[in-house]
Amino acid sequence: MHIAFRADASIRIGTGHVMRCLTLAEALRSRGHESTFICRNHTGNLANLIEERGFQLHMLNLEAPTQQSTDSKDDSAVAHVEWLGASWQTDAEQTISALKGTKIDWLVVDHYALDARWERRVSVGVKDIMVIDDIADRPHECKVLLDQNLGRNAQDYDGLVPEICIRLVGPNYALLRPEFAEFRERSLERRRMPELKRILITLGGVDRDNVTGQVLSALAQSTLPRETELDVVMGASAPALEAVREQAERLPFQASVSVNVTDMAERMCMADLCIGAAGSTSWERCCLGLPSIMVVLAENQRGIGQALEQSGAAYLLGKEELPESLGRALNELVLSNSALIGLAARAEGICDGLGSFRLVEELSRNQTP
C-alpha cells in the first residue's frame, strides 16, 4: 500500500499530530508499505525530522491572510480553522496537486482544522480516507476513524461519521513506537519495588508557555531529596529551551536537559516518576507503567487527563496551580511507596503498546482493492 499523511506541526499546534503519524508510517514501513507526508510550512514544523526518517515530504506554503477564505460562516464551523495557514479549499487543492500522479491507497488526516468538506474534496484522488481525531467536534467523511483516548466511546461520533465508518476507539489503538512494547516487561518489573530517585520531565515538543520552567521552579522549592535526578526532555523548537538549560544548572538537584531524544522508551523505563503533558505521550507512560503527574497544557488534553485521573493511573494538575499542588503530590509520593505502586499498576492495564500494529492490520484488511 501507499499511504499519504496530512498533518502539521508548529509552535501553536505542537508536535503530537506529526509524531503519531510518523509512528504509524514506521509501523507501515516495517510491513513493506510506503508513506508520503504533506505538511504546511509553519514555524516549528518537523520537516527535517520527517526527511531524516526517510519519508517523502511535500511542503505547502503558508498563505497570506488575504488569500484565505472570506466565507467566515463556512470556516467558523471548525474551531481550529486558524491552525491551517490557508483556507480549507486552498489546502484541499494543494493536497490534491501534491498527490497528483501517485496511487494512494489511504490518506490519513490528522488535523483539527479539517473536516468532512475537505475530505470529500480530496477523496477524488485517493482510494480511502482515515481520520485521526481526539475531540469529536466536527463531521468527517472517512472509511476508518481512530480516537485513541481513554474515556472516548464510539457513540461519541454518532452523526459525525458515515454509518459504515469503522471506529477504532481507545488506548488499545494508541500509536506507540515498537520500543515501548519492547521495554514494557523490563519497565513493569522495576515498578514492583519503587523508590523515587529519578524524575522525567517532558511537557511537549514545543511548550510555548514554558511550563517546564514552572515545574523546575516548583521542584526547587519542594522537599525532594537533593540526590534526586531530573531528566528534562524538550523539543528543539521550544522557545524557552535556553532559559530552561540555564535554570537547570542552578537547581539543587542533578539535572540534564536533552533535545529531540530518540530513546524515550528507555528514559521512561529508567524513571520512577514522570511529570508530563496530558497528551498522546500519556499512552507511552501507561504502556511502561510509569507513575505520572500530568499537567493540562491545552484544553483538548483535559479529557485525557481527567479519564486517567479517574482511573487512578495518574495525578492531574492544571498549569495555573503548579507550585502548590505539585509540591503536595510530590510529598505524597516521596512518603508512600504504595502510592507509586498503585499508580503503576493501574496505568499498565490501560495500554500494551501494540496499537500501531493493530491499526496496520485494520488498514490492510479494509483497503479498497
Coordinates of C-alpha atoms in Angstrom, one line a residue:
M1 CA 0.0 0.0 0.0
H2 CA 1.0 3.7 -0.4
I3 CA -0.3 5.8 2.4
A4 CA -0.3 9.7 2.4
F5 CA -0.4 11.7 5.7
R6 CA -1.8 15.2 6.0
A7 CA -0.7 16.6 9.4
D8 CA 1.0 19.7 10.7
A9 CA 3.4 20.7 13.5
S10 CA 4.0 24.3 14.7
I11 CA 4.7 26.4 17.7
R12 CA 0.9 26.8 18.1
I13 CA -0.2 23.3 17.2
G14 CA 2.6 21.4 18.9
T15 CA 4.3 18.3 17.5
G16 CA 2.0 15.5 18.6
H17 CA 0.0 15.1 15.4
V18 CA 3.0 14.6 13.2
M19 CA 4.8 12.5 15.7
R20 CA 2.0 9.9 15.9
C21 CA 1.7 9.9 12.1
L22 CA 5.4 9.2 11.9
T23 CA 4.9 6.3 14.3
L24 CA 2.2 4.8 12.1
A25 CA 4.3 5.4 9.0
E26 CA 7.2 3.5 10.5
A27 CA 4.9 0.6 11.5
L28 CA 3.6 0.5 7.9
R29 CA 7.1 0.6 6.5
S30 CA 8.0 -2.4 8.7
R31 CA 5.3 -4.3 6.8
G32 CA 6.6 -3.2 3.4
H33 CA 4.3 -0.2 2.8
E34 CA 5.2 3.2 1.5
S35 CA 4.3 6.6 3.1
T36 CA 4.3 10.2 1.9
F37 CA 3.8 13.3 4.1
I38 CA 2.0 16.6 3.3
C39 CA 2.7 19.4 5.7
R40 CA 2.4 23.2 5.8
N41 CA 5.4 25.3 6.3
H42 CA 4.5 26.6 9.8
T43 CA 7.1 27.9 12.2
G44 CA 8.1 25.0 14.3
N45 CA 7.4 22.3 11.6
L46 CA 9.0 18.9 11.7
A47 CA 10.1 18.8 8.0
N48 CA 13.7 17.9 8.9
L49 CA 12.7 15.1 11.1
I50 CA 10.3 13.6 8.5
E51 CA 13.0 13.6 5.9
E52 CA 15.6 12.2 8.4
R53 CA 13.2 9.3 9.0
G54 CA 13.4 8.6 5.2
F55 CA 9.8 9.6 4.1
Q56 CA 8.9 11.6 1.1
L57 CA 7.6 15.1 2.0
H58 CA 5.6 17.8 0.2
M59 CA 5.7 21.2 2.0
L60 CA 2.8 23.6 1.4
N61 CA 3.5 27.3 1.6
L62 CA 1.8 29.5 4.2
E63 CA -0.9 31.6 2.7
A64 CA -1.2 35.3 3.4
P65 CA -4.4 36.3 5.2
T66 CA -5.8 37.9 2.0
Q67 CA -5.6 34.6 0.3
Q68 CA -7.6 32.7 2.9
S69 CA -11.3 32.1 2.5
T70 CA -13.5 35.1 3.0
D71 CA -16.5 32.9 3.8
S72 CA -16.3 33.3 7.5
K73 CA -19.6 31.4 8.1
D74 CA -18.2 28.4 6.2
D75 CA -14.9 28.4 8.0
S76 CA -16.2 29.1 11.5
A77 CA -17.7 25.6 11.8
V78 CA -14.2 24.3 12.5
A79 CA -13.0 25.5 15.9
H80 CA -9.3 25.3 15.0
V81 CA -9.5 26.9 11.5
E82 CA -6.7 29.3 12.2
W83 CA -4.3 26.4 12.7
L84 CA -4.4 25.6 9.0
G85 CA -2.5 28.5 7.5
A86 CA -4.8 28.6 4.5
S87 CA -8.5 28.2 3.7
W88 CA -9.6 24.6 3.7
Q89 CA -10.5 24.9 0.0
T90 CA -6.9 26.0 -0.8
D91 CA -5.5 23.3 1.4
A92 CA -7.6 20.7 -0.4
E93 CA -6.5 21.8 -3.9
Q94 CA -2.8 21.9 -2.8
T95 CA -3.1 18.4 -1.3
I96 CA -4.7 17.1 -4.5
S97 CA -1.9 18.7 -6.5
A98 CA 0.8 17.2 -4.3
L99 CA -0.6 13.7 -4.7
K100 CA -1.3 14.0 -8.4
G101 CA 0.1 11.1 -10.4
T102 CA 0.6 8.9 -7.3
K103 CA -1.7 6.0 -6.5
I104 CA -2.8 6.5 -2.9
D105 CA -4.5 3.6 -1.1
W106 CA -5.1 5.5 2.2
L107 CA -5.0 9.2 3.0
V108 CA -4.6 9.6 6.8
V109 CA -5.8 13.0 8.0
D110 CA -4.7 14.2 11.5
H111 CA -5.7 17.9 11.7
Y112 CA -8.2 19.7 13.9
A113 CA -8.8 22.3 11.2
L114 CA -10.0 19.8 8.6
D115 CA -13.4 18.2 8.4
A116 CA -15.8 16.4 6.0
R117 CA -15.8 19.2 3.4
W118 CA -12.1 18.9 2.9
E119 CA -12.2 15.1 3.0
R120 CA -14.9 15.0 0.3
R121 CA -12.9 17.4 -1.9
V122 CA -9.7 15.3 -1.7
S123 CA -11.4 11.9 -2.0
V124 CA -11.4 12.2 -5.7
G125 CA -7.6 11.4 -5.8
V126 CA -7.4 8.6 -3.2
K127 CA -9.0 5.2 -2.6
D128 CA -9.8 5.5 1.1
I129 CA -9.6 8.1 3.9
M130 CA -8.7 7.5 7.5
V131 CA -9.1 10.3 10.2
I132 CA -7.2 10.5 13.5
D133 CA -9.2 12.7 15.9
D134 CA -9.3 13.4 19.6
I135 CA -12.1 15.9 20.2
A136 CA -15.2 14.6 18.3
D137 CA -16.3 18.2 17.4
R138 CA -16.9 18.1 13.7
P139 CA -18.1 15.8 10.9
H140 CA -15.9 13.5 8.9
E141 CA -16.2 11.7 5.6
C142 CA -14.0 8.7 6.1
K143 CA -13.8 4.9 6.0
V144 CA -11.9 4.5 9.3
L145 CA -11.7 6.8 12.3
L146 CA -9.2 6.4 15.1
D147 CA -9.6 8.1 18.5
Q148 CA -7.1 6.5 20.8
N149 CA -8.2 8.3 24.0
L150 CA -9.3 6.7 27.3
G151 CA -12.9 7.6 28.1
R152 CA -13.9 8.0 24.5
N153 CA -16.8 5.9 23.2
A154 CA -17.6 5.0 19.6
Q155 CA -21.0 6.6 20.1
D156 CA -19.4 10.0 20.6
Y157 CA -19.0 10.0 16.8
D158 CA -22.7 9.2 16.1
G159 CA -23.8 11.7 13.4
L160 CA -20.3 12.8 12.7
V161 CA -19.1 9.9 10.5
P162 CA -20.9 7.7 8.0
E163 CA -22.7 4.7 9.5
I164 CA -20.4 2.3 7.7
C165 CA -17.3 4.0 9.1
I166 CA -15.1 1.7 11.2
R167 CA -14.5 3.3 14.5
L168 CA -11.3 2.3 16.3
V169 CA -11.6 3.8 19.8
G170 CA -9.5 3.6 22.9
P171 CA -5.8 3.1 24.0
N172 CA -5.7 -0.4 22.5
Y173 CA -5.1 1.5 19.3
A174 CA -2.7 4.1 20.7
L175 CA 0.1 4.8 18.2
L176 CA 3.3 3.9 20.0
R177 CA 6.6 3.1 18.6
P178 CA 7.6 -0.6 18.9
E179 CA 10.3 0.1 21.5
F180 CA 7.6 0.8 24.1
A181 CA 6.3 -2.7 23.8
E182 CA 9.9 -4.0 23.9
F183 CA 10.7 -2.2 27.1
R184 CA 7.3 -3.0 28.8
E185 CA 8.3 -6.1 30.7
R186 CA 11.5 -4.6 32.0
S187 CA 9.8 -1.4 33.0
L188 CA 6.9 -3.1 34.8
E189 CA 9.3 -5.2 36.8
R190 CA 11.0 -2.0 38.1
R191 CA 7.6 -0.8 39.5
R192 CA 7.3 -3.7 41.9
M193 CA 9.7 -2.2 44.4
P194 CA 9.7 1.5 43.7
E195 CA 11.8 4.3 45.1
L196 CA 11.5 7.9 43.9
K197 CA 15.0 8.7 42.8
R198 CA 14.7 9.8 39.1
I199 CA 12.0 12.1 37.6
L200 CA 11.4 12.5 33.9
I201 CA 10.0 15.9 32.9
T202 CA 8.5 16.1 29.4
L203 CA 6.0 18.8 28.7
G204 CA 5.6 18.6 24.9
G205 CA 7.8 19.2 21.9
V206 CA 7.1 23.0 22.0
D207 CA 5.9 24.0 25.5
R208 CA 5.4 27.6 24.3
D209 CA 4.3 28.8 27.8
N210 CA 7.5 27.3 29.4
V211 CA 5.6 25.1 31.8
T212 CA 8.9 23.2 32.1
G213 CA 10.4 26.2 33.8
Q214 CA 7.4 26.5 36.2
V215 CA 7.8 22.8 37.1
L216 CA 11.6 23.2 37.8
S217 CA 10.8 26.3 40.0
A218 CA 8.3 24.2 41.9
L219 CA 10.8 21.3 42.3
A220 CA 13.5 23.7 43.6
Q221 CA 11.1 24.7 46.4
S222 CA 10.0 21.1 47.2
T223 CA 11.1 18.7 49.9
L224 CA 12.6 16.3 47.3
P225 CA 15.9 14.7 48.5
R226 CA 18.9 16.6 46.9
E227 CA 20.1 13.3 45.4
T228 CA 17.1 13.2 43.2
E229 CA 17.9 13.1 39.4
L230 CA 15.9 15.2 36.9
D231 CA 15.8 14.2 33.3
V232 CA 14.3 17.1 31.3
V233 CA 13.3 16.4 27.7
M234 CA 12.3 19.2 25.3
G235 CA 11.9 19.8 21.5
A236 CA 14.5 21.8 19.5
S237 CA 11.8 24.4 18.6
A238 CA 10.8 25.1 22.2
P239 CA 11.0 28.9 22.7
A240 CA 12.3 28.6 26.3
L241 CA 14.9 25.9 25.6
E242 CA 18.0 28.0 26.5
A243 CA 16.2 29.5 29.5
V244 CA 15.4 26.1 30.8
R245 CA 19.1 25.0 30.3
E246 CA 20.3 27.9 32.4
Q247 CA 17.6 27.2 35.1
A248 CA 18.6 23.5 35.3
E249 CA 22.2 24.5 36.1
R250 CA 21.1 26.4 39.1
L251 CA 18.9 23.6 40.6
P252 CA 20.0 21.9 43.8
F253 CA 19.5 18.5 42.0
Q254 CA 21.5 16.8 39.3
A255 CA 19.5 17.8 36.2
S256 CA 20.1 17.2 32.5
V257 CA 18.3 18.8 29.5
S258 CA 18.0 16.7 26.4
V259 CA 16.6 17.7 23.0
N260 CA 14.7 15.7 20.4
V261 CA 15.6 12.4 22.0
T262 CA 15.2 9.1 20.3
D263 CA 15.4 6.9 23.4
M264 CA 12.2 8.0 25.2
A265 CA 11.1 4.4 25.9
E266 CA 14.4 3.7 27.8
R267 CA 14.2 7.1 29.6
M268 CA 10.6 6.3 30.8
C269 CA 11.7 2.8 31.8
M270 CA 14.5 4.2 34.0
A271 CA 12.4 6.9 35.5
D272 CA 10.5 6.4 38.8
L273 CA 8.0 9.3 38.1
C274 CA 7.1 11.4 35.1
I275 CA 5.8 15.0 35.2
G276 CA 4.3 15.3 31.7
A277 CA 1.7 16.7 29.5
A278 CA -1.7 15.2 29.4
G279 CA -1.4 14.4 25.7
S280 CA -0.6 11.4 23.5
T281 CA 2.6 10.6 25.5
S282 CA 0.2 9.5 28.2
W283 CA -0.2 6.2 26.5
E284 CA 3.6 5.7 26.3
R285 CA 3.7 6.2 30.1
C286 CA 0.8 3.8 30.6
C287 CA 2.5 1.1 28.5
L288 CA 5.5 1.2 30.7
G289 CA 3.6 1.6 34.0
L290 CA 5.3 4.9 34.7
P291 CA 3.6 6.8 37.6
S292 CA 2.7 10.2 36.4
I293 CA 1.8 13.7 37.4
M294 CA 0.1 15.2 34.4
V295 CA -0.3 18.8 33.5
V296 CA -3.0 20.0 31.2
L297 CA -1.3 22.3 28.7
A298 CA -4.3 22.7 26.2
E299 CA -8.0 22.3 26.5
N300 CA -8.0 19.3 24.2
Q301 CA -5.8 17.4 26.7
R302 CA -8.3 17.8 29.6
G303 CA -10.4 14.8 28.7
I304 CA -7.4 12.5 28.6
G305 CA -6.1 13.8 31.9
Q306 CA -9.5 13.5 33.6
A307 CA -10.0 10.0 32.3
L308 CA -6.6 8.9 33.6
E309 CA -7.1 10.6 36.9
Q310 CA -10.5 8.9 37.4
S311 CA -9.0 5.5 36.6
G312 CA -6.4 6.1 39.3
A313 CA -3.5 5.9 36.8
A314 CA -2.1 9.4 37.3
Y315 CA -2.4 12.7 39.2
L316 CA -3.8 15.6 37.3
L317 CA -2.9 19.3 37.7
G318 CA -3.7 22.5 35.8
K319 CA -0.7 24.6 34.9
E320 CA -2.2 27.5 36.8
E321 CA -1.9 25.5 40.1
L322 CA 1.5 24.1 39.6
P323 CA 3.7 25.3 42.5
E324 CA 1.4 24.4 45.4
S325 CA -0.3 21.3 44.0
L326 CA 2.8 19.8 42.6
G327 CA 4.5 20.1 45.9
R328 CA 1.7 18.3 47.7
A329 CA 1.7 15.5 45.1
L330 CA 5.4 15.0 45.3
N331 CA 5.3 14.9 49.1
E332 CA 2.7 12.1 49.0
L333 CA 4.7 10.1 46.5
V334 CA 8.0 10.6 48.4
L335 CA 6.4 9.4 51.6
S336 CA 4.4 6.5 50.2
N337 CA 5.8 3.7 48.0
S338 CA 2.2 2.3 48.0
A339 CA 1.0 5.4 46.1
L340 CA 3.7 4.8 43.4
I341 CA 2.8 1.1 43.2
G342 CA -0.9 1.9 42.8
L343 CA -0.4 4.4 40.0
A344 CA 1.9 2.0 38.2
A345 CA -0.5 -1.0 38.5
R346 CA -3.5 0.9 37.2
A347 CA -1.5 2.6 34.4
E348 CA -0.1 -0.7 32.9
G349 CA -3.6 -2.1 32.4
I350 CA -4.6 0.8 30.1
C351 CA -2.3 0.3 27.1
D352 CA 0.0 -2.6 26.0
G353 CA 1.9 -0.7 23.2
L354 CA 0.7 -2.8 20.3
G355 CA -1.8 -0.3 18.9
S356 CA 0.2 0.7 15.8
F357 CA 0.4 -2.9 14.6
R358 CA -3.4 -3.4 15.2
L359 CA -4.0 -0.3 13.1
V360 CA -1.8 -1.5 10.2
E361 CA -3.8 -4.8 10.2
E362 CA -7.0 -2.8 10.1
L363 CA -5.8 -0.7 7.1
S364 CA -4.6 -3.8 5.3
R365 CA -7.8 -5.7 5.9
N366 CA -10.2 -2.8 4.9
Q367 CA -8.4 -1.3 1.9
T368 CA -10.3 -0.9 -1.3
P369 CA -9.0 -3.4 -4.0

